[in-house]
Coordinates of N, CA, C and O in Angstrom, one line a residue:
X1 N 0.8 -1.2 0.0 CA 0.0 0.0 0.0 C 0.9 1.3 0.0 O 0.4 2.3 -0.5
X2 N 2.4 1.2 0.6 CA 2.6 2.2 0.3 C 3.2 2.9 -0.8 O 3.3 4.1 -1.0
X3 N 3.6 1.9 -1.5 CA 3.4 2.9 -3.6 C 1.8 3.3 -3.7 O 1.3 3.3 -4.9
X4 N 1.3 3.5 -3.0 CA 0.0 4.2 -3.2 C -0.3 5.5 -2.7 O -1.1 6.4 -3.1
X5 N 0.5 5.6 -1.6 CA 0.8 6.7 -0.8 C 1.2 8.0 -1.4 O 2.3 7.9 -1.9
X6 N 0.8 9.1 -1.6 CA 1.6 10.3 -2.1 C 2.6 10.6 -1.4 O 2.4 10.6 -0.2
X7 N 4.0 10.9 -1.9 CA 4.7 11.3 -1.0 C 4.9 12.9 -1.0 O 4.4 13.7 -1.8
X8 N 5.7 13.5 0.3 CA 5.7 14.9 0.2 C 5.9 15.6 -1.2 O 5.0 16.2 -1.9
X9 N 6.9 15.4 -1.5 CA 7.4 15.8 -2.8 C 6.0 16.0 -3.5 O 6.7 16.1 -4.5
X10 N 5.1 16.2 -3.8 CA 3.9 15.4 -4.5 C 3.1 16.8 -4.2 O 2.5 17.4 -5.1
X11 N 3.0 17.3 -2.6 CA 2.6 18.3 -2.4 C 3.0 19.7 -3.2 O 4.2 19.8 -3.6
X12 N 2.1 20.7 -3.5 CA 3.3 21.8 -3.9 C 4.0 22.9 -3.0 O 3.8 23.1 -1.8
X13 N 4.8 23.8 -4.2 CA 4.9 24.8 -2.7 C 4.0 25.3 -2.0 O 4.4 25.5 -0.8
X14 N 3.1 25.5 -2.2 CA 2.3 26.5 -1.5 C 2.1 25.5 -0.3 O 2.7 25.8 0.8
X15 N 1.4 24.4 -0.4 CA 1.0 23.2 0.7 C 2.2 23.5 1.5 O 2.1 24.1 2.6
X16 N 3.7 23.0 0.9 CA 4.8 22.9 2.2 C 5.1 23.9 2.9 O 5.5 23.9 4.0
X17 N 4.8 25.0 2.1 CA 4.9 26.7 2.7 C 3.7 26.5 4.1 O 4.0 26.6 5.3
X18 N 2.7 26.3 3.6 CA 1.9 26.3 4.8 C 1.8 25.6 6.1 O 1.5 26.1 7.1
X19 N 2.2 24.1 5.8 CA 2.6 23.2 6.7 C 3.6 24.0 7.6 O 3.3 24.5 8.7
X20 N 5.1 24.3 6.7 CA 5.9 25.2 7.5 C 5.9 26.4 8.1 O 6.8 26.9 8.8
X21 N 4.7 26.9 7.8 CA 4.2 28.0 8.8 C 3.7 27.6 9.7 O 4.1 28.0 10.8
X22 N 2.9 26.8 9.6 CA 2.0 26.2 10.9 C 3.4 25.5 11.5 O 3.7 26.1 12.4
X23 N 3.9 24.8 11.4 CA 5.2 24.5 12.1 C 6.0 25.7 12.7 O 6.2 25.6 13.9
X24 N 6.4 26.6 12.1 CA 7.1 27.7 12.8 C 6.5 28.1 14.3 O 7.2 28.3 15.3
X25 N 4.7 28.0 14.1 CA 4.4 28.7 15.3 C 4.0 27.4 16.4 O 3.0 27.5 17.2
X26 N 4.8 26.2 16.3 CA 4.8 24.8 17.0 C 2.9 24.5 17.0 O 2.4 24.2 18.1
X27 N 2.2 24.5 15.7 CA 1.4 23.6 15.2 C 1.5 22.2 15.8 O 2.6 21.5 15.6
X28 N 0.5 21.6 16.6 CA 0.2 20.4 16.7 C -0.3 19.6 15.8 O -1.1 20.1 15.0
X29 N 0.2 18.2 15.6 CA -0.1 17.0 15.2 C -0.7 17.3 13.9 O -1.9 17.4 13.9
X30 N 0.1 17.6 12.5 CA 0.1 18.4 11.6 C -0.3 17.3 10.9 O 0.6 16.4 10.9
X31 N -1.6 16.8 10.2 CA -2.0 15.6 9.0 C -2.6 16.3 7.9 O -3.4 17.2 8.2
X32 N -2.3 15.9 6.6 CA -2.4 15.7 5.3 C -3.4 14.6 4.8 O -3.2 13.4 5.1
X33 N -4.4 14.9 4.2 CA -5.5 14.0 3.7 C -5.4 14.3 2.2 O -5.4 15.4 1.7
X34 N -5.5 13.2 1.6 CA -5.1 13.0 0.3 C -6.8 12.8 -0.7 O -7.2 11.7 -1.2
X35 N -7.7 14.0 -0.8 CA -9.3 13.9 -1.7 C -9.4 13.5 -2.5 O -10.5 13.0 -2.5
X36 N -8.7 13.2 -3.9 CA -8.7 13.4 -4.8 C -9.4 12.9 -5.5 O -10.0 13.4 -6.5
X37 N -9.3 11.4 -5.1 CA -10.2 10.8 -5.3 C -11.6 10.0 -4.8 O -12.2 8.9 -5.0
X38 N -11.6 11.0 -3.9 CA -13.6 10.7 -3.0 C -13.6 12.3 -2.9 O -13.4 12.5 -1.7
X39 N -13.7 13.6 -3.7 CA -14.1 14.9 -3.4 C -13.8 15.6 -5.0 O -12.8 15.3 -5.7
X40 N -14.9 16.6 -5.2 CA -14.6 17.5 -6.4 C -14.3 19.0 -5.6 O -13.9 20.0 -6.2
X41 N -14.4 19.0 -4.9 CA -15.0 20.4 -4.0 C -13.3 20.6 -3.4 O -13.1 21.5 -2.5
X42 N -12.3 20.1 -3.8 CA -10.6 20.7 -2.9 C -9.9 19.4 -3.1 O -10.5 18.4 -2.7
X43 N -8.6 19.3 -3.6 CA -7.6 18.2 -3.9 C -7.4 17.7 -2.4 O -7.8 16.6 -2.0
X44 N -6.7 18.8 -1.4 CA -6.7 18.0 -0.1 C -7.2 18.7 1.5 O -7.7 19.8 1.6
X45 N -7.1 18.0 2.4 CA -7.3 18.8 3.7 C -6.1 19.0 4.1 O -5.2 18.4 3.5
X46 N -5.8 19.9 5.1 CA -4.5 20.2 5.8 C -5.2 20.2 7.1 O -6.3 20.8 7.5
X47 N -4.3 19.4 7.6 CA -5.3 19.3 9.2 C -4.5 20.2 10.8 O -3.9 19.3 11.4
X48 N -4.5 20.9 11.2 CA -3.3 20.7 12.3 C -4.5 21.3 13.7 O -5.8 21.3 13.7
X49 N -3.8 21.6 14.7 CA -4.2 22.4 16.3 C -3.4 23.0 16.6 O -2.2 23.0 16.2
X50 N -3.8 23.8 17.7 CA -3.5 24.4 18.4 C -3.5 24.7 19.8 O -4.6 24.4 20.3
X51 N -2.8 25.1 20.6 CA -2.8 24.6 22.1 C -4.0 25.4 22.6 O -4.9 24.7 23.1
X52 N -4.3 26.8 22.6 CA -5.1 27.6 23.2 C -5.5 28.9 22.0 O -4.7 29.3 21.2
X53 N -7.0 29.3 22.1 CA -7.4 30.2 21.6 C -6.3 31.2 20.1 O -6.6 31.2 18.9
X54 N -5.5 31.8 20.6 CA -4.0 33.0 20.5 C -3.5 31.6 19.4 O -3.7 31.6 18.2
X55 N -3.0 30.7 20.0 CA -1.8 30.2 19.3 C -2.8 29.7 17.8 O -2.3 29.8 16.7
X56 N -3.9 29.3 18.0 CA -4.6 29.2 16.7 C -4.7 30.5 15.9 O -4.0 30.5 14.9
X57 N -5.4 31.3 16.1 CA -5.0 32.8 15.5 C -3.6 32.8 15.2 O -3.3 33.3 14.1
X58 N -2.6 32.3 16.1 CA -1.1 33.0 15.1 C -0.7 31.8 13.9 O -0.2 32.2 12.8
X59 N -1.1 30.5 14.1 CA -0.6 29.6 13.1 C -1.8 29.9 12.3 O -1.4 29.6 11.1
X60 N -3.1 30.3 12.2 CA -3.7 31.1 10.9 C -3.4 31.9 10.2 O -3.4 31.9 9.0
X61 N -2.7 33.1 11.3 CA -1.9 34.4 10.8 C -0.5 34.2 10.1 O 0.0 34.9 9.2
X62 N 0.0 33.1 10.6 CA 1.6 32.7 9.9 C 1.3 31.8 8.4 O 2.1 31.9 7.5
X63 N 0.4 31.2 8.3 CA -0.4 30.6 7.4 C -0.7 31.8 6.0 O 0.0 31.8 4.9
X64 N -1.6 32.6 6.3 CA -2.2 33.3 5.2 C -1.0 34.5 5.3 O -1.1 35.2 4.3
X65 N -0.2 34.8 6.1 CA 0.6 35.8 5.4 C 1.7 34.8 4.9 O 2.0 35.1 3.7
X66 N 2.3 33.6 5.4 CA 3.4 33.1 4.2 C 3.2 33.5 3.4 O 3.8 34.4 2.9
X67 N 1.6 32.6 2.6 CA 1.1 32.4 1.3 C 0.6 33.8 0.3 O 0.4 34.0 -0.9
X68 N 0.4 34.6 1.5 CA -0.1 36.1 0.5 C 1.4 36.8 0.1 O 1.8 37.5 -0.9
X69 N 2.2 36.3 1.1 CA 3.8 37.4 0.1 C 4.3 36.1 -1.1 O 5.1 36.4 -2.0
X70 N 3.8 35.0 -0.9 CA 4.3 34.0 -1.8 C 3.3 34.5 -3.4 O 3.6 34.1 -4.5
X71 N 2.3 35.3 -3.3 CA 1.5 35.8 -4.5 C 0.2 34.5 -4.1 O -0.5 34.1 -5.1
X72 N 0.0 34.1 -3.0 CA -1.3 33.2 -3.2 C -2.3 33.4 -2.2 O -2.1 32.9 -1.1
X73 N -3.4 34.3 -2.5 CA -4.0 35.2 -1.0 C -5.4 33.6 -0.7 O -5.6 32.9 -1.7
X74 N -6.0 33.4 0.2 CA -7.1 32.6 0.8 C -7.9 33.4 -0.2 O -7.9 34.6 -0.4
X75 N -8.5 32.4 -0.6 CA -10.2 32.4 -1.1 C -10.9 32.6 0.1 O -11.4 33.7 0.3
X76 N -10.9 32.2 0.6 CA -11.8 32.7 2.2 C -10.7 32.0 3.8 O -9.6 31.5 4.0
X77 N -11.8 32.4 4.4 CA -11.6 32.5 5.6 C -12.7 32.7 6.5 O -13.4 33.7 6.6
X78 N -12.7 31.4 7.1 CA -13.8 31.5 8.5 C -13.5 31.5 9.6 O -12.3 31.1 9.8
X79 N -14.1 31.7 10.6 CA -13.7 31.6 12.2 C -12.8 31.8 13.3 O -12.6 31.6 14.5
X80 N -12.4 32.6 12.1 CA -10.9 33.6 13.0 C -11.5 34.2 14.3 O -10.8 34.0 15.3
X81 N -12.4 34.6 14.5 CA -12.7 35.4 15.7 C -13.1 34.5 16.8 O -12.6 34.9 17.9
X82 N -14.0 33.3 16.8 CA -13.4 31.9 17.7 C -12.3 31.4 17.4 O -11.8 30.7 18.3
X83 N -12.1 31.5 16.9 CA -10.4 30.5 16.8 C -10.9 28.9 17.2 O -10.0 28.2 17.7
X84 N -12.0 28.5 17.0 CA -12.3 26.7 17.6 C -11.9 26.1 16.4 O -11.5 24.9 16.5
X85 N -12.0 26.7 15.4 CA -11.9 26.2 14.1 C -11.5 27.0 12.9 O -12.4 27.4 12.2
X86 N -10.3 27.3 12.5 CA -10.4 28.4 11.0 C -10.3 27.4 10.1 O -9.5 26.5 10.1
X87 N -10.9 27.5 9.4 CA -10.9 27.5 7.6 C -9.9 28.2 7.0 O -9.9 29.5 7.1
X88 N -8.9 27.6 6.2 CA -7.9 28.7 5.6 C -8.4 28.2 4.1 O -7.8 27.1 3.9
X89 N -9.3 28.6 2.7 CA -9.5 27.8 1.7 C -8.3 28.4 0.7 O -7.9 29.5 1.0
X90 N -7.8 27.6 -0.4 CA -6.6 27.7 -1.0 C -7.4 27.1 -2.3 O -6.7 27.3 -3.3
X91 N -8.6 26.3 -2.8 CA -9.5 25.9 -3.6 C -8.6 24.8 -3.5 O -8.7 24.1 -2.5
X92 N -7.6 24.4 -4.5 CA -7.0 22.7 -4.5 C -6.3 22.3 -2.8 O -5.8 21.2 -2.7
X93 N -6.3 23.0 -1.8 CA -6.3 22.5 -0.8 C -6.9 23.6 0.4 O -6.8 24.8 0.3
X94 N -7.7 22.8 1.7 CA -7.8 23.4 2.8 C -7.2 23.5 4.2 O -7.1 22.5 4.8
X95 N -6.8 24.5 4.6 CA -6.8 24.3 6.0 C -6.9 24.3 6.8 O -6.9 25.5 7.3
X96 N -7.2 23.2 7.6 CA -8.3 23.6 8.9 C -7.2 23.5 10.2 O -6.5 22.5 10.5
X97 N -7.2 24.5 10.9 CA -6.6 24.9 12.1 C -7.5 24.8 13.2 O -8.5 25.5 13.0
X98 N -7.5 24.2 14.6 CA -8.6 23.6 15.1 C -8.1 24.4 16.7 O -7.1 25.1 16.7
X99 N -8.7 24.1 18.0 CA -8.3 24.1 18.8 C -8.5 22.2 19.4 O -9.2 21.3 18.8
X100 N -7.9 22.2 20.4 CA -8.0 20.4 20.6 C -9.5 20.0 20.8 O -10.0 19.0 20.3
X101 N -10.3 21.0 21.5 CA -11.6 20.0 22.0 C -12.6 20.2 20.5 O -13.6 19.4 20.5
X102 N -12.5 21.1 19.1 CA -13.1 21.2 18.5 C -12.2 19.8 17.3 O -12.9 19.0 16.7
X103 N -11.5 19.9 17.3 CA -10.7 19.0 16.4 C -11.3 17.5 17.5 O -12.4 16.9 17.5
X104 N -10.9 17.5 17.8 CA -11.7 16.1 18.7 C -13.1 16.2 18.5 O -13.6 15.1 18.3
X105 N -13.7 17.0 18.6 CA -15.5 16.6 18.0 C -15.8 16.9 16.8 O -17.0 16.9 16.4
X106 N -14.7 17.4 16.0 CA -15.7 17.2 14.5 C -14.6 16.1 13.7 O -14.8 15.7 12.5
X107 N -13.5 15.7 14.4 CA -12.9 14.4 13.8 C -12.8 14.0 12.3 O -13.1 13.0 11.7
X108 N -12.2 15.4 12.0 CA -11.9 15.1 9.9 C -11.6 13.8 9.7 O -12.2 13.0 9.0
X109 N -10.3 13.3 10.6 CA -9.6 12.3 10.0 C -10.4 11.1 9.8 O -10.4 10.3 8.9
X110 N -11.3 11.1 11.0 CA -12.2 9.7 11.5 C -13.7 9.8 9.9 O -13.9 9.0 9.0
X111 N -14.2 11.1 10.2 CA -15.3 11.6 9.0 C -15.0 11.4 7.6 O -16.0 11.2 7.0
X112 N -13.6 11.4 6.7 CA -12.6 11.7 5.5 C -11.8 10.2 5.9 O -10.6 10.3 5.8
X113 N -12.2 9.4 6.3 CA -11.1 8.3 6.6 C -10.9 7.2 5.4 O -10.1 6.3 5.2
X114 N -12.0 7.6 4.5 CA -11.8 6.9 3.4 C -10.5 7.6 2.0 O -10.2 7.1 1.0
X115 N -10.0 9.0 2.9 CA -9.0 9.6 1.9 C -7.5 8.9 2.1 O -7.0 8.2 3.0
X116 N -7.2 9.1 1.5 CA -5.2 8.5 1.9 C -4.8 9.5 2.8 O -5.3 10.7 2.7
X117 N -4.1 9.2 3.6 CA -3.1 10.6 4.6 C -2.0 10.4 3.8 O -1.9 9.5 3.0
X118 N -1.1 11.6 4.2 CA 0.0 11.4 3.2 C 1.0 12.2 4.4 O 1.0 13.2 5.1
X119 N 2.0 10.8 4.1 CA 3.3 11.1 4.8 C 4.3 12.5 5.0 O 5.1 12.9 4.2
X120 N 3.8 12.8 6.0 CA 4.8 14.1 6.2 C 5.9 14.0 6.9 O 5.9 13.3 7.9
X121 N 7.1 14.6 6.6 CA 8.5 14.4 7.4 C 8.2 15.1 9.0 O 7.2 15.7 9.3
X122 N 9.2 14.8 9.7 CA 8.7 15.2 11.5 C 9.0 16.6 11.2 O 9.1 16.9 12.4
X123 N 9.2 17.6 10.7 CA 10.0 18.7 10.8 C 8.5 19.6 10.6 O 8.2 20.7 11.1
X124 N 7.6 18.6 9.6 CA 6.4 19.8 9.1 C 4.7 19.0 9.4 O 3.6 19.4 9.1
X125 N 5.4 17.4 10.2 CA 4.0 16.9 11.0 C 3.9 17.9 12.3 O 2.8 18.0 12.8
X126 N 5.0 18.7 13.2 CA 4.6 19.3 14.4 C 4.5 17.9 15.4 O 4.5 16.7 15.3
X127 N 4.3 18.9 16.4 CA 4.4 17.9 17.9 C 3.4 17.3 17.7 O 2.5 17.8 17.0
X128 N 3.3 16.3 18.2 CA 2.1 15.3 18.9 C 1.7 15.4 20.0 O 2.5 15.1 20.9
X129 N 0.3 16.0 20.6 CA -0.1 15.9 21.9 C -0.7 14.7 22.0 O -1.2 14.3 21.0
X130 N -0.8 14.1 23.0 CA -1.2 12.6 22.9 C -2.7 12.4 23.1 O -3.1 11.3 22.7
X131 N -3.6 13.5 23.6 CA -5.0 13.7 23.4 C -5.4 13.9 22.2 O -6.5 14.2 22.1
X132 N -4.7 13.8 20.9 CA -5.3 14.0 19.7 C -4.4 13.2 18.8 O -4.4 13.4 17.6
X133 N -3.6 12.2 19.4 CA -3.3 10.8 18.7 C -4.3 10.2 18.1 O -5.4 10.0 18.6
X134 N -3.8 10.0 16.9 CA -5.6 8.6 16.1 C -4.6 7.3 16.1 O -3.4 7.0 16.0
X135 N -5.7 6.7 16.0 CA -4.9 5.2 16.2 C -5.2 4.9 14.7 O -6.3 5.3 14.3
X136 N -4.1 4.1 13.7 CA -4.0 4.0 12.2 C -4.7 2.2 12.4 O -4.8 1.5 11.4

């Protein structure tokens, strides 16, 4: 199964730009879902969290300004002002920046579990908190 796997490389810049932002501002438990083929509506999800309220707002903020000086501004943006959940849309991929107890009840990976995840190196998966470990 895993020649079936996308590997990073596969992602483009913009995706690794983003991951790497959300990494800069120590982004939790950073997963990649691979749509492509179960969705017309976005090639992939970008999944990550955030420890508290602030730290989600800044890995949103590190997020959409990478990619606006890189020349690629969000199609939208939801939920900045709770921070339980932002939407960062990029059309061929999304990003959802969560805080832990909202990423724990709306459970992309478990809901999209029919997508492939796609292997990310440790540098731009982010820490693992062990409250939002999935079991493979």
């Amino acid at each position: 199964m895993a020649g079936q796997e996308p590997e990073p490389a596969q992602l483009d810049d913009r995706m690794l730009m983003a991951l790497g932002a959300a990494a800069e501002k120590k982004a939790l438990n950073s997963v990649v879902l691979d749509l492509r083929e179960i969705a017309s509506f976005t090639d992939f999800f970008m999944i990550t969290s955030g420890a508290n309220e602030r730290q989600v707002q800044a890995i949103s903020d590190e997020i959409v300004e990478t990619l606006k000086k890189a020349g690629s501004a969000a199609a939208r943006v939801e939920g900045y002002k709770t921070a339980e959940w932002i939407l960062l849309d990029y059309g061929d991929f999304v990003f959802h920046v969560f805080d832990a107890k909202a990423r724990s009840f709306y459970d992309l990976e478990r809901l999209w579990r029919e997508s492939k995840r796609v292997e990310l190196p440790p540098e731009l998966a982010g820490e693992t908190d062990s409250s939002l470990r999935s079991e493979s």
